Each structure stands twice: as structure tokens, then as C-alpha cells.
Short mmCIF file of C-alpha atoms in Angstrom, two decimals:
data_model
loop_
_atom_site.label_atom_id
_atom_site.label_comp_id
_atom_site.label_asym_id
_atom_site.label_seq_id
_atom_site.Cartn_x
_atom_site.Cartn_y
_atom_site.Cartn_z
CA MET I 22 1.33 -34.21 -1.37
CA GLY I 23 -2.23 -32.93 -1.30
CA GLU I 24 -4.37 -31.81 -4.19
CA PRO I 25 -3.10 -28.66 -5.95
CA LYS I 26 -4.93 -25.42 -5.28
CA ARG I 27 -7.60 -24.75 -7.90
CA CYS I 28 -8.66 -21.48 -9.48
CA TRP I 29 -12.02 -20.68 -7.90
CA ILE I 30 -13.31 -19.16 -11.16
CA CYS I 31 -12.64 -21.94 -13.68
CA GLY I 32 -11.28 -24.90 -11.71
CA GLU I 33 -7.88 -25.07 -13.41
CA ILE I 34 -4.73 -25.34 -11.29
CA ALA I 35 -4.08 -22.00 -9.56
CA THR I 36 -0.71 -20.45 -10.36
CA SER I 37 -1.32 -16.75 -9.70
CA GLY I 38 -2.18 -14.61 -6.68
CA GLU I 39 -4.58 -11.67 -6.98
CA HIS I 40 -3.66 -8.44 -5.18
CA LEU I 41 -5.24 -8.00 -1.75
CA LEU I 42 -5.64 -4.34 -2.64
CA LYS I 43 -5.66 -3.13 -6.23
CA ARG I 44 -2.12 -2.40 -7.33
CA THR I 45 -3.19 0.83 -9.01
CA ASP I 46 -4.71 1.99 -5.70
CA VAL I 47 -1.44 1.22 -3.90
CA VAL I 48 0.48 3.22 -6.52
CA ALA I 49 -2.01 6.10 -6.37
CA VAL I 50 -1.47 6.42 -2.60
CA PHE I 51 2.21 5.52 -2.20
CA GLY I 52 3.79 5.80 -5.67
CA GLU I 53 5.66 3.26 -7.78
CA SER I 54 8.73 3.39 -5.55
CA PHE I 55 7.88 3.94 -1.92
CA SER I 56 9.52 7.08 -0.57
CA LYS I 57 8.22 6.46 2.95
CA ARG I 58 7.82 3.37 5.09
CA VAL I 59 4.74 1.37 4.17
CA VAL I 60 3.39 -1.14 6.65
CA LYS I 61 0.88 -3.93 6.18
CA ALA I 62 -0.88 -4.45 9.50
CA ASP I 63 -4.02 -6.12 10.75
CA LEU I 64 -6.67 -3.75 12.06
CA GLU I 65 -5.64 -4.47 15.66
CA GLY I 66 -2.00 -3.76 14.81
CA ASN I 67 -0.81 -7.12 16.17
CA HIS I 68 0.89 -8.28 12.97
CA LYS I 69 2.99 -6.04 10.75
CA LYS I 70 4.92 -6.52 7.52
CA TYR I 71 7.09 -3.82 5.95
CA ILE I 72 6.37 -3.36 2.26
CA GLN I 73 9.07 -2.40 -0.22
CA SER I 74 7.07 -1.94 -3.42
CA PRO I 75 3.57 -2.35 -4.93
CA ASN I 76 4.65 -5.80 -6.14
CA SER I 77 5.38 -7.15 -2.67
CA LYS I 78 4.18 -10.67 -1.98
CA TYR I 79 2.58 -9.33 1.20
CA LEU I 80 0.11 -7.40 -0.94
CA LYS I 81 -1.10 -10.53 -2.73
CA TYR I 82 -3.23 -13.51 -1.82
CA PRO I 83 -1.56 -16.91 -1.97
CA VAL I 84 -2.17 -18.54 -5.36
CA ASN I 85 -5.92 -18.54 -5.91
CA LEU I 86 -6.42 -18.05 -9.67
CA CYS I 87 -4.99 -19.54 -12.83
CA ALA I 88 -2.86 -17.20 -14.94
CA ASN I 89 -5.52 -16.91 -17.64
CA CYS I 90 -8.28 -15.87 -15.23
CA ASN I 91 -6.05 -13.45 -13.36
CA ASN I 92 -4.72 -11.86 -16.54
CA ALA I 93 -6.40 -12.08 -19.95
CA ARG I 94 -9.85 -13.05 -18.72
CA THR I 95 -10.29 -10.46 -15.97
CA GLN I 96 -8.03 -7.62 -17.16
CA PRO I 97 -11.04 -5.72 -18.61
CA TYR I 98 -12.54 -5.78 -15.11
CA ASP I 99 -9.35 -4.40 -13.59
CA ARG I 100 -9.25 -1.61 -16.18
CA ALA I 101 -12.88 -0.67 -15.49
CA TYR I 102 -12.16 -0.44 -11.77
CA LYS I 103 -9.04 1.69 -12.35
CA GLN I 104 -11.04 4.10 -14.50
CA PHE I 105 -13.76 4.29 -11.84
CA ALA I 106 -11.29 4.82 -8.98
CA ASP I 107 -9.36 7.44 -10.95
CA TYR I 108 -12.60 9.31 -11.67
CA ILE I 109 -13.43 9.50 -7.96
CA ARG I 110 -9.90 10.57 -7.03
CA GLU I 111 -9.85 13.25 -9.74
CA ASN I 112 -13.28 14.58 -8.76
CA PHE I 113 -12.96 13.97 -5.04
CA ASP I 114 -13.55 17.57 -3.90
CA GLU I 115 -16.87 17.63 -5.74
CA LEU I 116 -17.98 14.15 -4.69
CA LYS I 117 -16.95 14.14 -1.03
CA HIS I 118 -20.09 15.97 0.04
CA GLY I 119 -22.14 12.97 -1.07
CA ALA I 120 -23.37 12.53 -4.59
CA GLU I 121 -24.34 10.07 -7.24
CA ILE I 122 -22.09 8.99 -10.07
CA ASN I 123 -23.43 8.48 -13.57
CA THR I 124 -21.37 5.86 -15.37
CA ASN I 125 -21.80 7.82 -18.62
CA LEU I 126 -19.48 10.42 -17.09
CA VAL I 127 -16.97 7.84 -15.93
CA PHE I 128 -16.76 5.68 -19.04
CA GLY I 129 -18.43 7.68 -21.79
CA LYS I 130 -21.99 7.09 -22.94
CA GLN I 131 -20.97 4.77 -25.77
CA TYR I 132 -19.14 2.35 -23.43
CA ALA I 133 -20.94 2.86 -20.11
CA LYS I 134 -23.15 -0.24 -20.19
CA LYS I 135 -20.27 -2.61 -20.96
CA MET I 136 -17.83 -0.93 -18.60
CA GLN I 137 -20.19 -0.76 -15.64
CA ARG I 138 -20.75 -4.50 -16.06
CA ASN I 139 -16.97 -4.97 -16.07
CA LEU I 140 -16.73 -2.85 -12.93
CA PHE I 141 -19.28 -5.05 -11.19
CA CYS I 142 -17.31 -8.10 -12.33
CA TYR I 143 -14.21 -6.61 -10.72
CA PHE I 144 -16.04 -6.26 -7.41
CA ALA I 145 -17.30 -9.86 -7.69
CA LYS I 146 -13.76 -11.10 -8.36
CA SER I 147 -12.41 -9.23 -5.33
CA PHE I 148 -15.11 -10.64 -3.09
CA GLY I 149 -14.63 -14.17 -4.41
CA CYS I 150 -10.88 -13.99 -3.76
CA GLN I 151 -11.52 -12.90 -0.18
CA LEU I 152 -13.92 -15.78 0.47
CA ASP I 153 -11.61 -18.31 -1.18
CA ASP I 154 -8.66 -17.03 0.85
CA VAL I 155 -10.36 -17.88 4.14
CA GLY I 156 -11.35 -21.32 2.88
CA LEU I 157 -15.02 -20.67 2.17
CA PRO I 158 -16.82 -21.93 -0.94
CA VAL I 159 -17.46 -19.08 -3.37
CA PRO I 160 -21.21 -18.59 -3.97
CA LYS I 161 -22.38 -19.60 -7.43
CA ILE I 162 -23.71 -16.10 -8.15
CA LEU I 163 -20.17 -14.67 -8.20
CA LYS I 164 -19.10 -17.21 -10.80
CA SER I 165 -22.27 -16.50 -12.81
CA ILE I 166 -21.41 -12.79 -12.83
CA LEU I 167 -17.88 -13.49 -14.10
CA ASN I 168 -19.14 -15.97 -16.69
CA GLY I 169 -21.53 -13.43 -18.21
CA GLU I 170 -24.59 -15.38 -17.09
CA ASN I 171 -27.80 -14.04 -15.62
CA TYR I 172 -27.55 -13.37 -11.92
CA GLY I 173 -30.03 -12.35 -9.25
CA ASN I 174 -29.72 -9.86 -6.44
CA LEU I 175 -28.05 -11.86 -3.67
CA TYR I 176 -24.73 -10.05 -4.27
CA ARG I 177 -24.62 -6.26 -4.24
CA VAL I 178 -22.17 -3.48 -3.50
CA GLY I 179 -22.30 -0.02 -2.00
CA VAL I 180 -19.87 2.86 -2.56
CA CYS I 181 -19.17 5.20 0.32
CA ILE I 182 -17.17 8.43 -0.18
CA ARG I 183 -14.78 9.67 2.49
CA PRO I 184 -14.96 13.21 3.94
CA GLN I 185 -11.21 13.48 3.29
CA LYS I 186 -8.56 11.33 1.69
CA LEU I 187 -6.47 9.01 3.82
CA ASP I 188 -2.82 8.16 3.32
CA GLY I 189 -3.56 4.45 3.51
CA LEU I 190 -5.69 1.52 2.34
CA SER I 191 -7.62 -1.14 4.24
CA ASN I 192 -9.26 -4.53 3.95
CA PHE I 193 -11.91 -4.87 6.65
CA PRO I 194 -12.58 -8.20 8.39
CA LEU I 195 -15.02 -10.54 6.68
CA GLU I 196 -18.24 -11.06 8.60
CA GLY I 197 -20.65 -13.85 7.79
CA ASP I 198 -22.54 -17.02 8.57
CA GLN I 199 -22.49 -20.56 7.21
CA ASP I 200 -24.99 -23.39 7.42
CA GLU I 201 -24.28 -26.72 9.14
CA TYR I 202 -22.57 -27.98 5.97
CA GLY I 203 -20.20 -25.01 5.74
CA LYS I 204 -21.97 -23.39 2.82
CA PRO I 205 -22.20 -19.58 2.78
CA VAL I 206 -25.43 -18.12 4.13
CA ASP I 207 -24.57 -14.43 4.20
CA PHE I 208 -21.42 -12.29 4.13
CA TYR I 209 -20.40 -8.68 4.55
CA TRP I 210 -17.00 -7.22 3.68
CA ALA I 211 -15.43 -3.86 2.80
CA GLN I 212 -12.30 -2.45 1.16
CA ASP I 213 -11.09 1.13 1.52
CA ASN I 214 -8.65 2.72 -0.94
CA GLY I 215 -8.15 6.01 0.88
CA SER I 216 -10.77 7.94 -1.11
CA PHE I 217 -13.80 5.66 -0.96
CA THR I 218 -14.97 2.42 0.60
CA VAL I 219 -16.63 -0.42 -1.32
CA ILE I 220 -19.03 -2.53 0.74
CA HIS I 221 -19.67 -6.08 -0.49
CA ALA I 222 -22.76 -7.93 0.70
CA TYR I 223 -23.98 -11.44 -0.05
CA ASN I 224 -27.54 -12.19 1.07
CA ARG I 225 -27.41 -9.17 3.38
CA GLN I 226 -28.70 -5.64 3.08
CA ILE I 227 -26.28 -2.74 2.96
CA PRO I 228 -27.23 0.03 5.43
CA ALA I 229 -28.66 3.02 3.55
CA GLU I 230 -26.05 5.39 4.96
CA TYR I 231 -23.39 3.48 3.01
CA GLY I 232 -25.01 4.22 -0.35
CA ASP I 233 -27.69 2.64 -2.48
CA GLU I 234 -27.20 -1.04 -3.22
CA TRP I 235 -25.77 -1.41 -6.74
CA LEU I 236 -26.14 -4.54 -8.86
CA GLY I 237 -24.09 -3.43 -11.86
CA LYS I 238 -27.17 -2.76 -14.00
CA SER I 239 -27.95 0.89 -13.30
CA LYS I 240 -25.95 3.85 -14.59
CA ARG I 241 -26.64 5.61 -11.27
CA ILE I 242 -24.35 4.80 -8.36
CA VAL I 243 -25.66 6.70 -5.33
CA MET I 244 -22.84 7.01 -2.83
CA GLY I 245 -23.08 7.13 0.93
CA LYS I 246 -20.94 9.16 3.29
CA TRP I 247 -18.20 7.36 5.12
CA SER I 248 -18.31 6.54 8.80
CA ASP I 249 -16.79 3.64 10.76
CA ILE I 250 -17.92 0.51 8.91
#
């Protein structure tokens, strides 16, 4: 037998699989018990899996985190993302014309600084899981973000509002380059939850039309307007 899979965050043996798409997003779009057929398909439609519930194994990565990192350690990040996503869904008609979000309004002024950091950590975790899933080494900056250490500006996100809600969710293909030793040089990836798209970029610029680049440190998140990513 080969070496056991290791949690990319802490290095312990991986026993838990993170959701490919946030479970709360899946529930927000399709409900807790699916009343209509839900299909997981690649973007070309060549491979399809029929999903029975938000807990389906087809909506999770293979084991990539230890139980502690996927639960106790990163649950605050998941909660921050849920609060952020719920805010956009609840205020979608106002925001869909293109706007900026002030995290004071999302999380409350007293908690905004901590919660926006947790939100950025959630995005870093999602991006790290995607890179790990395709067998690429996770850049050190993502681990620094999750470990509460200082980090630079190589990793950033953009938030792009849709003109109308979709009855579906998407993971876009990962684009990127590696050096001759297989180490990451730059990457670009996006997730869409039916109301907004989050663009992840490592060592790449995010096009201005997809929103201002956000590093988790500003209370202002200036959103772009959605178009084909």
C-alpha cells in the first residue's frame, strides 16, 4: 500500500472530504430534499452523475483534509461564507446592477474585521482543495492565510454578481502554469453559486470587469458584473 493521503493544511492523515460546492449553496438552490432531478456534469456535458441529496459523495472531493481541519478548525470560515452568500441572495435585486458590499453591513461593524478575514480564509481553503484535488502542491501563501500568519498579495479573489439568478451551481476548470519542477507559477479558477461568481487568482491579475481584487483586508468588496468567465 502507498502512503496515506495527507491533509494539505496541517499534514495529518486525511479522513474527510470537503464539499466541491458549499453545502449551504446547494441547499439554497435545490433544497434539503431534492424535489427535482439534480445532475452533476462537467462543463462539456460528457460525464453526468445524478445527485440524490446535498450530502451526496459526488458533491465532495475525495479525502483531502483531516477531520479537525475540515470541522472545528475551519467551521468559522464556513459560517462567514454562508453569512456573506446569504446577504447577497437576500439583497440580490439591489446588488445585481453592480455595487460594492461593505462588510459592516454583512457582519455588523463590531465583527466585520474578524469575519471578513474568516471569509477570505474560506476562499483560500476552497482554492487549496481544488489545487490539491488535481495533484498540485498548494502554495505556501494559502497555508499562511489559514494559519493566521502574514501573507502577501499573490492570492486574491474577485466577486462578480449575476444579472439574474440561475437554477444551478458550477465549478469552472482550473487554468494555470507550473515550472519545470511542477511547482505552481500561476492559477486562475472560479466557482458560481447561482447568484454570484467568485474568481480565485494566484500570481495572476483578475480582469477589472470581474470586480476589484480583494485580499481580505478591506471592508469594501467592489463587485463586477457577470459575463462568461
